[in-house]
Coordinates of C-alpha atoms in Angstrom, one line a residue:
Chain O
X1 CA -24.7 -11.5 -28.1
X2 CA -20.7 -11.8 -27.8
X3 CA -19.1 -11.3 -24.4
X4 CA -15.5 -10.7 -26.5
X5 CA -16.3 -6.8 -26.9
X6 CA -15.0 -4.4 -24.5
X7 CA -16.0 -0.7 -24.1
X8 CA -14.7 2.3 -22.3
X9 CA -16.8 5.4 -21.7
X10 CA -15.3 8.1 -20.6
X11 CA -13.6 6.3 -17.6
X12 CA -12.8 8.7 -14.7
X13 CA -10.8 7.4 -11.6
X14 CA -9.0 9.4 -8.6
X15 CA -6.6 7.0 -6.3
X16 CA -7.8 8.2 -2.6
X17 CA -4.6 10.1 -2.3
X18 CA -6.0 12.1 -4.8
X19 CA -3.6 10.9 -8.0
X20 CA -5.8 11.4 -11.1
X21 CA -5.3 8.4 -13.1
X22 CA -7.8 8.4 -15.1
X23 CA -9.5 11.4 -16.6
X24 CA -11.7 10.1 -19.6
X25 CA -10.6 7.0 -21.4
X26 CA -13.2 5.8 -23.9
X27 CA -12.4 3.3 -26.7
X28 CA -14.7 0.1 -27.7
X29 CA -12.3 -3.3 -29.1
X30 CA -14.3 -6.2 -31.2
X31 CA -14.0 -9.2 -31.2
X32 CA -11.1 -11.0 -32.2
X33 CA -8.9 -7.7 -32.3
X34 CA -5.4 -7.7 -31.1
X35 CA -4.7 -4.2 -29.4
X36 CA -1.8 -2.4 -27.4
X37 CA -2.2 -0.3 -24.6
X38 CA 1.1 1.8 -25.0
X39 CA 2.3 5.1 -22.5
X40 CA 4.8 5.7 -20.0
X41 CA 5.1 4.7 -16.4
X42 CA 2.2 6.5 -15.1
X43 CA 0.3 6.8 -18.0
X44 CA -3.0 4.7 -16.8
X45 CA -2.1 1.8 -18.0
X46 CA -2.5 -0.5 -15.0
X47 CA -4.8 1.5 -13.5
X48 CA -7.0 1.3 -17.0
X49 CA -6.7 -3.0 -16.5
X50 CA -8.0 -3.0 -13.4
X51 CA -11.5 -1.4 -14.2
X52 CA -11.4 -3.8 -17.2
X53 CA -12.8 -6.6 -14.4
X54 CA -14.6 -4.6 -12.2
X55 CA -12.0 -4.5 -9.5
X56 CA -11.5 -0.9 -9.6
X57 CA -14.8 1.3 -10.3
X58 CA -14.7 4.4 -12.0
X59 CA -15.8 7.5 -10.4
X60 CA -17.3 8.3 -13.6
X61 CA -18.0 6.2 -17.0
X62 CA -18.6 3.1 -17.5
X63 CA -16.6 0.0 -18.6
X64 CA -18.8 -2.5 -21.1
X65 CA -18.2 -6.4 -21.7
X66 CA -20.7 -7.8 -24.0
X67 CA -23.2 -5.6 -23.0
X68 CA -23.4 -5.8 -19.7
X69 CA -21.7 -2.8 -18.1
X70 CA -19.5 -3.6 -15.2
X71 CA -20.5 -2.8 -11.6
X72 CA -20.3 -4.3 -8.6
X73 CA -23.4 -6.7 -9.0
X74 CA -22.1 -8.3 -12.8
X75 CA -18.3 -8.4 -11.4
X76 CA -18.2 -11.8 -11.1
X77 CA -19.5 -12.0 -14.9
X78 CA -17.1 -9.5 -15.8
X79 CA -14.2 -11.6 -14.2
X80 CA -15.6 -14.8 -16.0
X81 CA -15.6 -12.9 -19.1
X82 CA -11.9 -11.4 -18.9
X83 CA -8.6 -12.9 -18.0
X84 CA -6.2 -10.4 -15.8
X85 CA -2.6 -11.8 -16.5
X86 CA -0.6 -9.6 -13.5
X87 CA 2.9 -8.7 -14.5
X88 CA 4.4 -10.3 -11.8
X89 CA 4.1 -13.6 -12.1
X90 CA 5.0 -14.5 -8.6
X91 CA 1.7 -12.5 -7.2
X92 CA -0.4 -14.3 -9.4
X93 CA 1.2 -17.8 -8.2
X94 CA 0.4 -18.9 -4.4
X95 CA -0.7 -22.6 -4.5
X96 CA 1.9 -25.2 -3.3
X97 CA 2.3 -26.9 -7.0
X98 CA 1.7 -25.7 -10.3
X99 CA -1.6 -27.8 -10.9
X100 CA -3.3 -26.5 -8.1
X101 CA -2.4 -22.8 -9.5
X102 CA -4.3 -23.6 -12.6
X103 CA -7.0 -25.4 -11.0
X104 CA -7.9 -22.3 -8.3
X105 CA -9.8 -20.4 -11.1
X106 CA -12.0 -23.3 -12.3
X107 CA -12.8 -24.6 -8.4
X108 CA -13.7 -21.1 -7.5
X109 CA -16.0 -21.0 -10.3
X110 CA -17.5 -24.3 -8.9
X111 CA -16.7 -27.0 -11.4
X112 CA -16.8 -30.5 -10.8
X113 CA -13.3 -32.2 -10.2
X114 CA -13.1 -33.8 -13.3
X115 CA -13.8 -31.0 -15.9
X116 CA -11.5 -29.0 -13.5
X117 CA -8.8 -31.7 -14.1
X118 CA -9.8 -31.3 -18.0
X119 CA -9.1 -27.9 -17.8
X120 CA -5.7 -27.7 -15.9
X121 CA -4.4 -30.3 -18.7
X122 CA -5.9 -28.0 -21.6
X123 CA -4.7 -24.9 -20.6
X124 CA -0.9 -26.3 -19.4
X125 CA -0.9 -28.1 -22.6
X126 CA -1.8 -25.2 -24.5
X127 CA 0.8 -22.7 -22.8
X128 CA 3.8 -26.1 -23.2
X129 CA 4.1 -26.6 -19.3
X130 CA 2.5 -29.9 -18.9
X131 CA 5.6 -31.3 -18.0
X132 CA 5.9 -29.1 -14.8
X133 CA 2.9 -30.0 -13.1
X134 CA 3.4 -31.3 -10.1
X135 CA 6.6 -29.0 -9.2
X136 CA 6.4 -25.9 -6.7
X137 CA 5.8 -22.4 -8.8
X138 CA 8.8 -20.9 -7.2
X139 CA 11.0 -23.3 -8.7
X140 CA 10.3 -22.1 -11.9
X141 CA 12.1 -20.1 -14.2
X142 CA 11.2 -16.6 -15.3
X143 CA 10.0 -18.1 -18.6
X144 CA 7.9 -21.0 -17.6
X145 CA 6.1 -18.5 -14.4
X146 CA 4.9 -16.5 -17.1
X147 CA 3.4 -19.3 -19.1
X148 CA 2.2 -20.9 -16.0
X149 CA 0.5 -17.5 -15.1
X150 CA -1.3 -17.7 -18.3
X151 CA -2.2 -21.2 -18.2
X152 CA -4.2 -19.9 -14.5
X153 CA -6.2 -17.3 -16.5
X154 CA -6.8 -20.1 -19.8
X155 CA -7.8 -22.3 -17.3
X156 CA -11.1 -20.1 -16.7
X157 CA -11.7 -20.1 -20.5
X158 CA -12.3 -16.2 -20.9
X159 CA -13.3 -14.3 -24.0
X160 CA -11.1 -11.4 -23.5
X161 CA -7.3 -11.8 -22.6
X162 CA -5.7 -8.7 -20.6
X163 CA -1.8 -8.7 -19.9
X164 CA 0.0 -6.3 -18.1
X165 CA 3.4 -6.1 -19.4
X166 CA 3.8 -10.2 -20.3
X167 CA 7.6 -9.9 -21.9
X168 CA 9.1 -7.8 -19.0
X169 CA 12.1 -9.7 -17.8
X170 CA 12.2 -12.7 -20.0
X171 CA 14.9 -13.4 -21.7
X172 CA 15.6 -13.1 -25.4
X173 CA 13.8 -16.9 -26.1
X174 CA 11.2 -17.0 -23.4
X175 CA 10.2 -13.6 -25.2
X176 CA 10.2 -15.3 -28.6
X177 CA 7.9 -18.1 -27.4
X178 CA 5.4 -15.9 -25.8
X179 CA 5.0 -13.6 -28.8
X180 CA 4.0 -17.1 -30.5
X181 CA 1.8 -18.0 -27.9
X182 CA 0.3 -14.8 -28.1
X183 CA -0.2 -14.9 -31.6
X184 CA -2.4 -18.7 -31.2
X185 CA -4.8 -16.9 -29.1
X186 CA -8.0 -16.4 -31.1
X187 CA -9.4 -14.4 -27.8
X188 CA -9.6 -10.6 -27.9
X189 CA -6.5 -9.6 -26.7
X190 CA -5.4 -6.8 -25.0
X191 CA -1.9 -6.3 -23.8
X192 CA -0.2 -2.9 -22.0
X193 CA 3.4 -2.6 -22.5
X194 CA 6.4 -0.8 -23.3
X195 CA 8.2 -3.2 -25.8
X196 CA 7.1 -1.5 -28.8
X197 CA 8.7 -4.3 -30.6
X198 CA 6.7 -7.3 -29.8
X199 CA 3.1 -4.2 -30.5
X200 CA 4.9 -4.9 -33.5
X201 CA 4.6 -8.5 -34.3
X202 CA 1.2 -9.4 -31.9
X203 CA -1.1 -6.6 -32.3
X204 CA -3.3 -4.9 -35.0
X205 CA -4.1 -1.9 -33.2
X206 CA -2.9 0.3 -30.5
X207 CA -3.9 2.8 -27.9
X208 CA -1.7 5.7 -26.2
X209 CA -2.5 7.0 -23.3
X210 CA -0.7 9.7 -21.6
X211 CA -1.8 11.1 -18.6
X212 CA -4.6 9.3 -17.9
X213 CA -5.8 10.3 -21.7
X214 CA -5.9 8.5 -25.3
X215 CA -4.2 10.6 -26.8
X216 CA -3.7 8.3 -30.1
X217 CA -5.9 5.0 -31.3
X218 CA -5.4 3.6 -34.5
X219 CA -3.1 0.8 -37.0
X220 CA 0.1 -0.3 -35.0
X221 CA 2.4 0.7 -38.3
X222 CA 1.0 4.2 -38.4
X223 CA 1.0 5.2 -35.0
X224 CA 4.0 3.8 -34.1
X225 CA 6.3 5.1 -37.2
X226 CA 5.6 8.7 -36.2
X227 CA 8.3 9.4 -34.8
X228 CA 6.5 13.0 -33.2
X229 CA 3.9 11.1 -31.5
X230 CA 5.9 8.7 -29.9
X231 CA 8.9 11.3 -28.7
X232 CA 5.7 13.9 -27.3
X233 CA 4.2 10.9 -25.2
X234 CA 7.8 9.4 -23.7
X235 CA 8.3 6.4 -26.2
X236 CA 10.2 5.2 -28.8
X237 CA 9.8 4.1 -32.6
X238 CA 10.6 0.3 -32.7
X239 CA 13.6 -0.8 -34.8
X240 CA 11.7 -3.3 -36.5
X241 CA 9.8 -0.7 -38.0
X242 CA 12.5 1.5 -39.4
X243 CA 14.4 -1.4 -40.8
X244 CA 11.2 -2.3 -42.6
X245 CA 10.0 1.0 -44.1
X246 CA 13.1 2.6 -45.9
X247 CA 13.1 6.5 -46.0
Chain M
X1 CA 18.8 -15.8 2.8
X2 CA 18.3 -15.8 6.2
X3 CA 15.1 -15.5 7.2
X4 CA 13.7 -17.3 4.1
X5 CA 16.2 -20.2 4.4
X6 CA 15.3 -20.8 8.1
X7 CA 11.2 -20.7 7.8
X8 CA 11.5 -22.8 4.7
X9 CA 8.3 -23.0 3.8
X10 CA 8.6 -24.6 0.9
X11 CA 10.2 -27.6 2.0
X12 CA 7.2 -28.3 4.2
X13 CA 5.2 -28.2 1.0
X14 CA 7.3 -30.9 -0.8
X15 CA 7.1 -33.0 2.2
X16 CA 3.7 -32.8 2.3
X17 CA 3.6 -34.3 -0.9
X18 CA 4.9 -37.7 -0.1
X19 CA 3.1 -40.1 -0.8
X20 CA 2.9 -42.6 2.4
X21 CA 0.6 -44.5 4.1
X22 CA 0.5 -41.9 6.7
X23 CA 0.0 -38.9 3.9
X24 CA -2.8 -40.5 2.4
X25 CA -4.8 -40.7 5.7
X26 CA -7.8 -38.1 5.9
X27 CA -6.7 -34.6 7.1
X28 CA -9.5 -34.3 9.7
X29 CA -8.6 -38.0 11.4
X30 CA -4.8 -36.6 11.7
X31 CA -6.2 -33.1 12.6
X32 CA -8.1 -34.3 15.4
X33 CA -5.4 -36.6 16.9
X34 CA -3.2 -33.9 16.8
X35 CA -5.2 -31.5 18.7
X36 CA -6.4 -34.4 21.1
X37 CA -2.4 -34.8 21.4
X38 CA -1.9 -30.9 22.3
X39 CA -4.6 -30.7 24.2
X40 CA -3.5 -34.3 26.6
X41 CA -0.3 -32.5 26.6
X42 CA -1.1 -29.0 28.4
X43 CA -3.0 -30.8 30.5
X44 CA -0.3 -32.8 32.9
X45 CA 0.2 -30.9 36.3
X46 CA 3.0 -27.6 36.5
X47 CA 5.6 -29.9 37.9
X48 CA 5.4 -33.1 35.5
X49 CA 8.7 -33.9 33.9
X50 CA 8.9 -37.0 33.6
X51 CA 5.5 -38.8 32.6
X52 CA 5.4 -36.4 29.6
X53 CA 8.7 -38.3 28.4
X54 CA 6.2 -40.9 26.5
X55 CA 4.3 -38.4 24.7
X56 CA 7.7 -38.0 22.6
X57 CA 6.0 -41.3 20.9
X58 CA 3.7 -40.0 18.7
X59 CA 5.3 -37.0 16.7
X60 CA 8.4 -40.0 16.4
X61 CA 6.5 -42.3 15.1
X62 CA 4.6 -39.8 12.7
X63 CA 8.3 -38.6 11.1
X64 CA 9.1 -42.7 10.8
X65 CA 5.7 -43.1 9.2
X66 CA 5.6 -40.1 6.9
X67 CA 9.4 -40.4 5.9
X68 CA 9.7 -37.1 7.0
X69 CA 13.3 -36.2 8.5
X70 CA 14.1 -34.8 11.8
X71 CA 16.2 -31.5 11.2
X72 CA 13.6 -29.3 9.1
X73 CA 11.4 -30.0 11.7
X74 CA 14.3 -29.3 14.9
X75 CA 15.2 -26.0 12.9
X76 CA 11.6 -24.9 13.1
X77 CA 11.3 -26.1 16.6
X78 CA 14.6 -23.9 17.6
X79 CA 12.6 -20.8 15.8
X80 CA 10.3 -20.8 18.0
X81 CA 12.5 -22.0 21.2
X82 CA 13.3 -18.0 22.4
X83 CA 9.4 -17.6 22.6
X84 CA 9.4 -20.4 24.8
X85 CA 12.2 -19.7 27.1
X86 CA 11.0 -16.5 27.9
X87 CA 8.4 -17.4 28.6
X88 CA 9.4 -20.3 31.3
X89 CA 13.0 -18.5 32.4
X90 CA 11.7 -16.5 35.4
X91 CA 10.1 -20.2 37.2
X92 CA 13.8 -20.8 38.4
X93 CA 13.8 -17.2 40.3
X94 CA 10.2 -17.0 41.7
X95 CA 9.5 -20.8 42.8
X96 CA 12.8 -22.0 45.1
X97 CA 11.1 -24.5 46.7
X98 CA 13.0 -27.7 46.8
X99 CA 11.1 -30.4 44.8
X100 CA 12.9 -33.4 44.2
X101 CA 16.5 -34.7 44.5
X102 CA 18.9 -36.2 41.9
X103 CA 22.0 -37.8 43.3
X104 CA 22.8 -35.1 45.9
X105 CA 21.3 -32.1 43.9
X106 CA 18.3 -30.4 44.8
X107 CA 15.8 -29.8 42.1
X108 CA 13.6 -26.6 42.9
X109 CA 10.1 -26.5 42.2
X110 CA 10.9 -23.7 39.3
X111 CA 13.3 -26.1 37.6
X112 CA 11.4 -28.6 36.9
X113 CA 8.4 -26.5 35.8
X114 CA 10.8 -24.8 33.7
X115 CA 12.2 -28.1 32.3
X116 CA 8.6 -29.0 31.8
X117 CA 7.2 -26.3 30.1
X118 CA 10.4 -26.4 27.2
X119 CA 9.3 -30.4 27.1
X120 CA 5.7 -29.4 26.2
X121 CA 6.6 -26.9 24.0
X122 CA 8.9 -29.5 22.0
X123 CA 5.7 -32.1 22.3
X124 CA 3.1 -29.5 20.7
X125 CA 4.9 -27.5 18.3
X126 CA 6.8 -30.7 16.9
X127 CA 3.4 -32.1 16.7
X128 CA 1.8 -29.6 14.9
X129 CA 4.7 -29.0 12.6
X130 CA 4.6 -32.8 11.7
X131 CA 1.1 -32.7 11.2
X132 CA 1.2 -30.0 8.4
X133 CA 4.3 -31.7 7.4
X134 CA 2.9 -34.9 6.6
X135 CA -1.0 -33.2 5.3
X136 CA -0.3 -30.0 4.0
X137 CA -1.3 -26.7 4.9
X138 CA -4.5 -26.9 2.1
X139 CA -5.8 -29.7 3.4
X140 CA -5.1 -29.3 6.2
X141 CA -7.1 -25.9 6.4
X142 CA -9.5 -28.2 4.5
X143 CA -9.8 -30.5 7.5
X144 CA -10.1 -27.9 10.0
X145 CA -12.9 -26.3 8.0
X146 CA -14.9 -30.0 8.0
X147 CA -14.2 -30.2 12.0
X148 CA -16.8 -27.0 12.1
X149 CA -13.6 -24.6 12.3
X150 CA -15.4 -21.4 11.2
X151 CA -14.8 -20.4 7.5
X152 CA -13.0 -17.2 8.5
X153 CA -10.8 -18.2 10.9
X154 CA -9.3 -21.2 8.5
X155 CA -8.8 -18.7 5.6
X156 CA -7.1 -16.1 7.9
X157 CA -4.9 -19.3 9.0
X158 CA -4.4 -20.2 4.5
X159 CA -2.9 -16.5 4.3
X160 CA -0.8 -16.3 7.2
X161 CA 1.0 -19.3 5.7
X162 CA 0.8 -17.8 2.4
X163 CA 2.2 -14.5 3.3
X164 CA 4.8 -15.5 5.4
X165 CA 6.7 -16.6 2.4
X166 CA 5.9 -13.0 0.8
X167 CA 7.4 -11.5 3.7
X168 CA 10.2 -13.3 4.1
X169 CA 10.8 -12.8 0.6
X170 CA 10.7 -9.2 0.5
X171 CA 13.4 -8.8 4.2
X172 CA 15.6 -10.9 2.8
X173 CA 16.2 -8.6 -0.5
X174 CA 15.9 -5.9 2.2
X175 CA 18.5 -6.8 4.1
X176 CA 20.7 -7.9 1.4
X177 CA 20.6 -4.4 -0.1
X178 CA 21.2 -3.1 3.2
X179 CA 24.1 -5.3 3.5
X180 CA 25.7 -4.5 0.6
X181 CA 25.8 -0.8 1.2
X182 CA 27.2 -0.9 4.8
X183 CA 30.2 -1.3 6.4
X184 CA 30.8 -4.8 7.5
X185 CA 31.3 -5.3 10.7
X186 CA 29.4 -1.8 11.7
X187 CA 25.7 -2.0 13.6
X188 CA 23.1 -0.7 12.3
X189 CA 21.3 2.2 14.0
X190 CA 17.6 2.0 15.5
X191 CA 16.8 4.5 13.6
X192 CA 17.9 2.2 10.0
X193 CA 16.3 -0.5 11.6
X194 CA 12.7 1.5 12.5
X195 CA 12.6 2.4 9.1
X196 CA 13.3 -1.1 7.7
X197 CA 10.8 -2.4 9.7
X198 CA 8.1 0.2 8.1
X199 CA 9.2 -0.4 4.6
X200 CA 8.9 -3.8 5.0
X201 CA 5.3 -4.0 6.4
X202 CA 4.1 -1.3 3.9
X203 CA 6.1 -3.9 0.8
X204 CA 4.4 -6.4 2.5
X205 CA 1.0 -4.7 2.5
X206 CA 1.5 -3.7 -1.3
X207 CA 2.5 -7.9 -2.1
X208 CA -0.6 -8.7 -0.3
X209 CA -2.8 -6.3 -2.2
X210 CA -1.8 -7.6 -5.9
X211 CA -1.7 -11.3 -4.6
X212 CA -5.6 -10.8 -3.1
X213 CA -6.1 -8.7 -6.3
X214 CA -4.7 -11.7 -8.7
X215 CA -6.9 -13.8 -6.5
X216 CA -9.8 -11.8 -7.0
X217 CA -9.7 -12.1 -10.3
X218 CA -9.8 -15.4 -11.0
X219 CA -13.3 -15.8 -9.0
X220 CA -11.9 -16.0 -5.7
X221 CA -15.4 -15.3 -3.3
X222 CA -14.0 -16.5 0.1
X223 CA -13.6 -20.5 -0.3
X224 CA -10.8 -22.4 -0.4
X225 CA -11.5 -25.0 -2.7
X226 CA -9.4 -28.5 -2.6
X227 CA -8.0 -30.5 -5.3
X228 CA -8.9 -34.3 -4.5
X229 CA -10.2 -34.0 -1.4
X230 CA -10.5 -37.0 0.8
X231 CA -12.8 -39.5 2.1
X232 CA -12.7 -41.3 5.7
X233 CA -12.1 -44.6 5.8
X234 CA -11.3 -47.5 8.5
X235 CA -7.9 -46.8 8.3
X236 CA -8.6 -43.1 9.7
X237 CA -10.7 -44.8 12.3
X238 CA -8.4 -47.1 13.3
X239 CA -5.5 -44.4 13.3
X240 CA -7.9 -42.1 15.5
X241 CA -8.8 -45.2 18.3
X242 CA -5.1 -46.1 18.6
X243 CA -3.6 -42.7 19.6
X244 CA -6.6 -42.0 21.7
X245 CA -5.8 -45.3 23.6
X246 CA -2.4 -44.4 24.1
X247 CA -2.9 -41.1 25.0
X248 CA -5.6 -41.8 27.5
X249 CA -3.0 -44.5 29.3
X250 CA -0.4 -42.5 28.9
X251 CA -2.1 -39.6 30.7
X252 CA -3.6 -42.2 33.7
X253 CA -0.2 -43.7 34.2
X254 CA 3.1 -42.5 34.2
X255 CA 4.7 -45.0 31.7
X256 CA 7.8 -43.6 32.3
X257 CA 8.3 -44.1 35.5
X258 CA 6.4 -48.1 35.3
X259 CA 9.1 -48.5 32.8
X260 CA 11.7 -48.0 35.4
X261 CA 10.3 -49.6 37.4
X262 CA 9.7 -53.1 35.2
X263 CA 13.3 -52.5 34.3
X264 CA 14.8 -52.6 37.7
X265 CA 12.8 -55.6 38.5
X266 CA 14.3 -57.3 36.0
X267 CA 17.8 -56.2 36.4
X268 CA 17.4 -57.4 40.0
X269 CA 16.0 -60.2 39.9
X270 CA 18.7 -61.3 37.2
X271 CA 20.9 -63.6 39.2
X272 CA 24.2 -61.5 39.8

């Protein structure tokens, strides 16, 4: 059995003031696979993450880890299973120092102090923020919050990464260094966002919703060099892919 | 800006990290002085002014002990000063009766409740803002929790703390915005104001929601976990038996006033 798949079935989901935000999302990942969740503002996208770890349900469908399906009762499996990194950085980090961020995940999930320890030097190692540690969160820099916010969900060891929009407001080298870091992961990775240039370089595969739909799933090159689709569903083909393909 | 600067919250973080005799301490030995302190405090009758006065020892010589300084402490003390005023200005007007002289002047019974209620209000809030100054509000909640505070009650207290940041955070980009698209110098309506106010709970509200949902999702169920927690030792004893001692004389006696009294002594019986 392998926890790193994730399934859709036609996901339904109506906010109570009656937005539709969902209105039948299927798709299945495998393991390993790199993918991009792609639309404009309002597509889904969010709302599509949160169902992802069972803290939205879906009126209709059903979201599958492994094989378990996600309801309230395997929720906590579900969030052992899959790593939510928040876009803003500063909701996901509330603890008075940086270590005691990355250690929340691992005491909730009832570890003994030492492995927790273990883990909140493996994961800040592994994101390049040891050397921050002991400082407040809010001291940091765009940059280092986001890796920090990352080392809080590595910390838990998931199988399945999920990131809502991890480059927004980083600057041109804190960009370049998370595009690396996203590249190490060997987890199943999946990442919503609108910087069709890093889809590019990080991901296999992507997914466009619009509307609360897919309305395209396949190879990031293809998809995203057709120029049609991506002007009828609000986005743009990256440069890096025009340079690269000559007319 | 503003509002942010003055609550400060995370400068009583980084002073919480200090590492001092008085920091290492367990939470729930300085946790229970400090409510045995509060509590000692309120006590004393309406009028007391001046046997309070020695009470003034123990926040002190907490600060000395925990190298904390004095003004991030005073500025939170003045915070919460109007709350306290109000709350004592009316004594003044409703009890006149004449209570005690000082040179020629005569002290009404209002006064000098008024005077003593500001005094305890320095005494208990200077305490408690010591004691999270010098524990820190996680272990501190830890502590509380341990001293068969119920569960709900301590994480409710964890979030206040927590949010209080977040919504300081989001009024002071607020009011900067506001600020910047007004005329200086010109009031702002009620009306601006009133609708401020409700964007700023419903930003608030929204803040919380992702924070609890971030929470959530890394396995949060409920318990606050802590990071190192401590163990009570001889030392805590010892800290606990001390303050007790001198609380519990303090309150009998008015060491204030003995003072004076062992000082005039030996001023007069100094040969002139």
């Amino acid at each position: 059995m392998s926890h790193h798949i994730v399934e859709a079935r036609n996901l339904i989901y109506t906010y109570p003031d009656g937005t539709e935000a969902l209105k039948g999302v299927t798709f299945r990942i495998a393991h390993g696979e790199a993918v991009a969740l792609v639309g404009s503002n309002g597509a889904g996208k969010s709302t599509l993450l949160l169902h992802l770890n069972g803290y939205l349900t879906p009126a209709q469908g059903d979201v599958v880890i492994g094989d378990t399906v996600v309801t309230r009762e395997t929720a906590a499996s579900a969030r052992r299973a899959v790593g939510l990194v928040f876009q803003d950085p500063d909701d996901q980090l509330f603890m008075p120092t940086v270590a005691e961020d990355v250690a929340f995940g691992p005491l909730n999930a009832g570890l003994p102090p030492e492995q927790v320890e273990q883990r909140v030097v493996r994961a800040l190692e592994r994101v390049g923020m040891l050397h921050v540690r002991e400082r407040p969160p809010y001291h940091l820099s765009a940059g280092e919050k986001r890796a920090v916010a990352i080392a809080t969900v590595l910390a838990m060891s998931p199988d399945i990464l999920v990131m809502d929009e991890p480059s927004a407001n980083l600057d041109p080298r804190a960009r370049r260094r998370l595009i690396e870091l996203l590249h190490s992961f060997e987890h199943t990775r999946i990442i919503a966002t609108h910087d069709l240039e890093m889809v590019v370089e990080v991901c296999s595969r992507v997914i466009v919703l619009d509307g609360g739909k897919v309305v395209a799933d396949g190879p990031v090159r293809e998809l995203l060099n057709d120029e049609a689709l991506m002007s009828a569903h609000g986005l743009e083909r990256p440069h890096i892919l025009r340079h690269s393909h000559p007319h | 800006m503003g509002i942010a600067n003055w609550i400060d919250i995370g400068r009583m973080d980084e002073l919480s990290r200090r590492v001092t005799p008085l920091h290492r301490l367990d939470g729930r030995a300085k946790t229970f002085v400090t409510l045995a302190f509060i509590v000692i405090v309120v006590s004393f009758p309406l009028h007391t002014v001046s046997a309070l006065t020695p009470f003034l020892l123990f926040p002190l010589s907490l600060l000395a002990l925990g190298q904390i300084p004095l003004q991030p402490i005073l500025k939170k003390i003045l915070i919460a000063a109007p709350f306290a005023l109000l709350v004592g200005i009316f004594n003044p007007f409703l009890d006149r009766e004449p209570a005690t002289m000082i040179g020629s002047f005569t002290v009404t019974g209002g006064w000098l409740s008024f005077l003593s209620i500001l005094l305890r209000f320095v005494l208990t809030v200077g305490a408690a803002l010591t004691l999270i100054a010098c524990t820190g509000m996680n272990r501190l909640s830890a502590s509380l929790e341990q001293l068969g505070a119920p569960r709900v009650f301590v994480v409710q207290l964890l979030f206040l703390y927590r949010y209080l940041f977040v919504i300081s955070d989001e009024g002071s980009k607020m009011f900067r915005s506001v600020e910047l698209r007004s005329e200086k110098g010109r009031p702002l309506s009620f009306r601006v104001y009133g609708s401020l106010l409700g964007t700023l709970l419903i930003r608030a509200m929204d803040r919380a929601e992702r924070v609890y949902r971030a929470m959530v999702a890394r396995g949060f169920d409920g318990e606050i976990h802590v990071l190192r927690p401590t163990s009570f030792g001889w030392k805590d004893a010892a800290f606990i038996c001390g303050w007790l001692t001198f609380f519990s004389v303090a309150r009998t006696w008015n060491l204030a006033e003995g003072m004076e009294i062992v000082l005039t002594r030996i001023l007069s019986s100094t040969p002139q």
